[in-house]
C-alpha positions as a printed NumPy array, in Angstrom:
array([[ 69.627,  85.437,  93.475],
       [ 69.694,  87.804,  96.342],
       [ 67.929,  91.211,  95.477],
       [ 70.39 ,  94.138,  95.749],
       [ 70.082,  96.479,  98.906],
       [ 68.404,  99.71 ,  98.63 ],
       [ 70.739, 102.01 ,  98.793],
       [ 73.246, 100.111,  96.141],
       [ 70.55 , 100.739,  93.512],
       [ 70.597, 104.257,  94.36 ],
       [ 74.679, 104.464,  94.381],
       [ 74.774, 102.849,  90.804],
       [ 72.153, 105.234,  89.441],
       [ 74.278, 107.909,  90.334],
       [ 77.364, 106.245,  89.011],
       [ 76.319, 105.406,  85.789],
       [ 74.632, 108.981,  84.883],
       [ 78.372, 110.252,  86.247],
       [ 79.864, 107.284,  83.567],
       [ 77.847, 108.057,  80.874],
       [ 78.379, 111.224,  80.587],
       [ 75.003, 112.432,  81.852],
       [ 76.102, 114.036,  85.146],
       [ 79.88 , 115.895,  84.62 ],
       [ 82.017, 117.466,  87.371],
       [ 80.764, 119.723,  89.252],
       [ 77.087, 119.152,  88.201],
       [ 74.73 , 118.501,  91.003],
       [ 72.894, 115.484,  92.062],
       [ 69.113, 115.399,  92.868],
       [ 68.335, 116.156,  96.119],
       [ 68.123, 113.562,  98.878],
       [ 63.741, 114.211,  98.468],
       [ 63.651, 113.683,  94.996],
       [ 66.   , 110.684,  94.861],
       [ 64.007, 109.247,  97.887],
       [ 61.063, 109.551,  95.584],
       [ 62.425, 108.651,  92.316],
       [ 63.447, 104.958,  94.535],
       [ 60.593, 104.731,  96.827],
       [ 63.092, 104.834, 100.096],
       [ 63.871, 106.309, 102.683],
       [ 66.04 , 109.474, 102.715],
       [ 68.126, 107.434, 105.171],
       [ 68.88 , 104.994, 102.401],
       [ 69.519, 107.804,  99.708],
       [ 72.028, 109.256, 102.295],
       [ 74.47 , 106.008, 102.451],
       [ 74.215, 105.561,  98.96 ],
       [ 75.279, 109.503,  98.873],
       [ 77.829, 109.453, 101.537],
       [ 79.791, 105.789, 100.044],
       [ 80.402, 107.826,  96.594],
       [ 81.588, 111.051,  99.09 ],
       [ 84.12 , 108.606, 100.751],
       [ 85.556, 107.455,  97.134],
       [ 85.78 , 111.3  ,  96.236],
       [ 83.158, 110.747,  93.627],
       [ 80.57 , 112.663,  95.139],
       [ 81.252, 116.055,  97.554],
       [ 78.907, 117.577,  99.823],
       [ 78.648, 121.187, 100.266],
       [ 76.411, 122.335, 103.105],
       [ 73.855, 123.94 , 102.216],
       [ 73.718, 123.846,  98.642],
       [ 73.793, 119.693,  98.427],
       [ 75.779, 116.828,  96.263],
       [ 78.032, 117.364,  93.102],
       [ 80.047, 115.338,  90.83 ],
       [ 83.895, 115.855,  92.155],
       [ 85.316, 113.234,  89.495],
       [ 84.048, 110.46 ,  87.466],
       [ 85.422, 106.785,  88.127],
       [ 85.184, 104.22 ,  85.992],
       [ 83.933, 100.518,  86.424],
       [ 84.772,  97.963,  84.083],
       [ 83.794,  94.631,  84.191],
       [ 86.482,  91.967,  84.575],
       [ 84.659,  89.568,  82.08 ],
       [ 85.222,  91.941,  79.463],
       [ 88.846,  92.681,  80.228],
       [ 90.613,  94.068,  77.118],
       [ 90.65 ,  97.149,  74.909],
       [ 90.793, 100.148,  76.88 ],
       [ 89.935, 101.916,  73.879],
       [ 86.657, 100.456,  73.531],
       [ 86.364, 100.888,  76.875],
       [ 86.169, 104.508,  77.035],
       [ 84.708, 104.892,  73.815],
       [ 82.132, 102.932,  74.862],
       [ 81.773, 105.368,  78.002],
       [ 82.073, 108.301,  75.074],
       [ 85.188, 109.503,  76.234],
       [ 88.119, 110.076,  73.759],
       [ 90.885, 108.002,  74.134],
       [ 94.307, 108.21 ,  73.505],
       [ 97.98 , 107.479,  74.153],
       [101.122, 109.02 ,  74.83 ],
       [104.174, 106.576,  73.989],
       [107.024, 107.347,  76.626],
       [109.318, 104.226,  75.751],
       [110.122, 101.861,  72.766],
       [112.97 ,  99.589,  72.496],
       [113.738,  95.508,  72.341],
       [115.342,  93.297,  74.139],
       [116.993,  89.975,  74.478],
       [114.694,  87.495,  76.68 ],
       [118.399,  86.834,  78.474],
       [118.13 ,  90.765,  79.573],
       [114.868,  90.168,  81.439],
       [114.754,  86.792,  82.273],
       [111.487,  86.639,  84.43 ],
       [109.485,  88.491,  81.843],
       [110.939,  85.7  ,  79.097],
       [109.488,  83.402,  81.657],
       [105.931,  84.465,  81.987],
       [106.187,  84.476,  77.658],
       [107.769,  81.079,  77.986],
       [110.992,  82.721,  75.087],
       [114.2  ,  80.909,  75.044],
       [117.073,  83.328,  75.971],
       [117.974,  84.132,  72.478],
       [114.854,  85.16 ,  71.318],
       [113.27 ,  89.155,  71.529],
       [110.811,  90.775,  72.827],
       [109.173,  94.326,  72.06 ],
       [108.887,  96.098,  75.098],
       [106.952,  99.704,  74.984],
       [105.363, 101.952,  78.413],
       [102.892, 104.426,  77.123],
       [100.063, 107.067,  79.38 ],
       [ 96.38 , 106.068,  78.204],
       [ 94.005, 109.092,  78.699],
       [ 90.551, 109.874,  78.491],
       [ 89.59 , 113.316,  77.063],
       [ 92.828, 114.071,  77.874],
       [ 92.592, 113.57 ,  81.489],
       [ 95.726, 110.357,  82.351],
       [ 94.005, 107.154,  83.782],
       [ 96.352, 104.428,  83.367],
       [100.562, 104.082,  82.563],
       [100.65 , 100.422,  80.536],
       [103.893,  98.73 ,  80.387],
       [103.98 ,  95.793,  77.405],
       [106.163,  92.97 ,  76.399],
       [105.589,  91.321,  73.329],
       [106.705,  88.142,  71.462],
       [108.963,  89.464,  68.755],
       [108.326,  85.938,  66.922],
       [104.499,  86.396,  66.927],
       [104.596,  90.313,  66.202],
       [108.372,  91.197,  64.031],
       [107.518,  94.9  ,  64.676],
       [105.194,  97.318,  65.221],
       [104.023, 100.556,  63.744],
       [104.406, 103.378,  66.037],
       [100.805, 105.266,  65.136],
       [ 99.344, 101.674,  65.968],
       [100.483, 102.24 ,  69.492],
       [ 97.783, 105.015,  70.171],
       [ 95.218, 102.921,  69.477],
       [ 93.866,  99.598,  70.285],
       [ 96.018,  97.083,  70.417],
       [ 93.546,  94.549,  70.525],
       [ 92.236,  95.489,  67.115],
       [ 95.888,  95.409,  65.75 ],
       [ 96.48 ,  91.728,  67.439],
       [ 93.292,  90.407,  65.306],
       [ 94.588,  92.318,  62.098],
       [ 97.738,  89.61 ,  62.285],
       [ 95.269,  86.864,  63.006],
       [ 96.155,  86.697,  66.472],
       [ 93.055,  86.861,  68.73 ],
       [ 93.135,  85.795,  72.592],
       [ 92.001,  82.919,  74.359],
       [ 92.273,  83.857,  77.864],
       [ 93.817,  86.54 ,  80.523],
       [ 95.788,  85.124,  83.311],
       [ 95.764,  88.476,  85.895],
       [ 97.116,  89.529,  89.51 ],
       [ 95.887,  92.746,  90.953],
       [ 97.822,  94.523,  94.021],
       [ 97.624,  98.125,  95.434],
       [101.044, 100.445,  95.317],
       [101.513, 104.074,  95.977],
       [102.815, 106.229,  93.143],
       [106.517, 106.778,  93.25 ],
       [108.17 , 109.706,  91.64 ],
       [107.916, 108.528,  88.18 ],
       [104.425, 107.331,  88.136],
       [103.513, 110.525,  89.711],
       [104.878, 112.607,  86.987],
       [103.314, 110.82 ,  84.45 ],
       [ 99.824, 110.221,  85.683],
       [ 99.737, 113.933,  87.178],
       [ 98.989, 112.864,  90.666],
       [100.174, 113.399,  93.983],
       [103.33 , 110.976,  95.371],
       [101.751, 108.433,  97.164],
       [ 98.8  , 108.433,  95.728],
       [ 96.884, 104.808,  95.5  ],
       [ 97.132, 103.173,  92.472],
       [ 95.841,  99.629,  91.562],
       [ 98.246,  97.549,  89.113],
       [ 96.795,  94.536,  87.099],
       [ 99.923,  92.681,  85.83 ],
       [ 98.162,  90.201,  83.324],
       [ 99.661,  87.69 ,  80.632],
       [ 97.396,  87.662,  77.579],
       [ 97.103,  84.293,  75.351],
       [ 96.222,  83.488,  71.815],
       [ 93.543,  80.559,  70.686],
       [ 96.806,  78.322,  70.574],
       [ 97.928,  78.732,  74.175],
       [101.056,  80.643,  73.295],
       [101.905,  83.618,  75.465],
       [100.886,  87.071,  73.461],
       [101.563,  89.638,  75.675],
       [102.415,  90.57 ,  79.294],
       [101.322,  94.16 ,  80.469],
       [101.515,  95.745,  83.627],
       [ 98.86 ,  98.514,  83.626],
       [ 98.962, 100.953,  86.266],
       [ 95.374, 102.669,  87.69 ],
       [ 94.908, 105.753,  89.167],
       [ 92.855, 104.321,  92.078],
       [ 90.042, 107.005,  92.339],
       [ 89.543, 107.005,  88.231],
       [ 89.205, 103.419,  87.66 ],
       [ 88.311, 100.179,  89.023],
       [ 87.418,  96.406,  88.043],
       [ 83.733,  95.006,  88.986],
       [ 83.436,  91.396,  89.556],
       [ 80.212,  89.391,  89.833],
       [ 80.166,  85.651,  90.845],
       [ 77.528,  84.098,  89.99 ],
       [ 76.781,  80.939,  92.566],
       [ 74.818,  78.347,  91.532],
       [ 73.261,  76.048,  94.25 ],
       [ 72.798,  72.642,  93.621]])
């Protein structure tokens, strides 16, 4: 496997003592002499690394005084796609949830979402949008439909949790994620919600979630404040 480059060693030191909790905004960094040391490199390589995480608005530069954490973003790995309370619980951040809507509707009412469930047009689903946070700070608006057939009805207090952990309470655990990931700027509503600018990038991963049997669980459209959070994906080539 090719080694990693220098200065992306560097960049993901800095980004996991930011994720973990280790380096908070506006702490400083290390100095470009010390990291340099700490790496064995060049202060030319511990200066991309530096500048990269400036351009994402992780990292700013002040003149004269050096590098501190602006805002933490968070990678998670698209193997692990899932709860994003274990997620950020995992990253010791406090989740939670705000529910905005609840209701249920006929499959004929929405016919493309009955699609991607593969419902019949007389059959429901339970459709619910709700803010997830991190220490009380929004990341993501998620958007749900579920199967009324596989899950009748659902406990309101279970919707600030994990839903994950709720799924495998009814004996419904997943097989697979089928996902699509696209870029859109934040309209009015989204704006309001996530407490960011209009405009502001966002990355949406619409995703249809199934159980060991095949059968459609859940579609979601969550929504991604594009400088909080982000999806890392490694593939792994073999050569024959």
């Amino acid at each position: 496997m090719k080694e990693k480059a220098r200065y992306i060693l560097v960049e993901e030191y800095i980004r996991n003592l930011i994720n973990n909790g280790k380096l908070k905004k506006g702490d400083q960094l290390e100095t470009e002499v010390q990291l340099a040391k700490r790496f064995n490199v060049s202060r030319l390589t511990v200066n991309k690394a530096i500048s990269r995480l400036a351009t994402e608005g992780i990292i700013e530069r002040i003149p004269g005084k050096g590098s501190f954490v602006k805002r933490t973003l968070f990678f998670a790995d698209y193997k692990m796609v899932g709860s994003f309370t274990h997620y950020m619980e995992s990253q010791n951040k406090v989740p939670d949830s705000k529910l905005l809507e609840y209701k249920i509707y006929d499959s004929k009412d929405i016919p493309n979402v009955a699609s991607y469930l593969e419902l019949k047009e007389d059959e429901k689903i339970q459709y619910f949008v709700k803010v997830r946070t991190a220490d009380g700070e929004p990341i993501a608006i998620m958007t749900s439909y579920v199967p009324a057939k596989l899950v009748p009805s659902f406990d309101i207090s279970v919707l600030s949790g994990s839903l994950y952990d709720y799924y495998d309470q009814l004996g419904l655990p997943r097989l697979r994620t089928k996902s699509r990931f696209t870029a859109i700027p934040s309209d009015e509503y989204l704006s309001e919600h996530l407490e960011v600018e209009k405009n502001t990038a966002l990355l949406k991963h619409d995703h249809i979630t199934y159980t060991i049997d095949n059968a459609p669980l859940e579609y979601c459209v969550a929504i991604y404040i594009g400088y909080k959070y982000a999806y890392e994906i490694e593939d792994l080539r073999v050569k024959q």
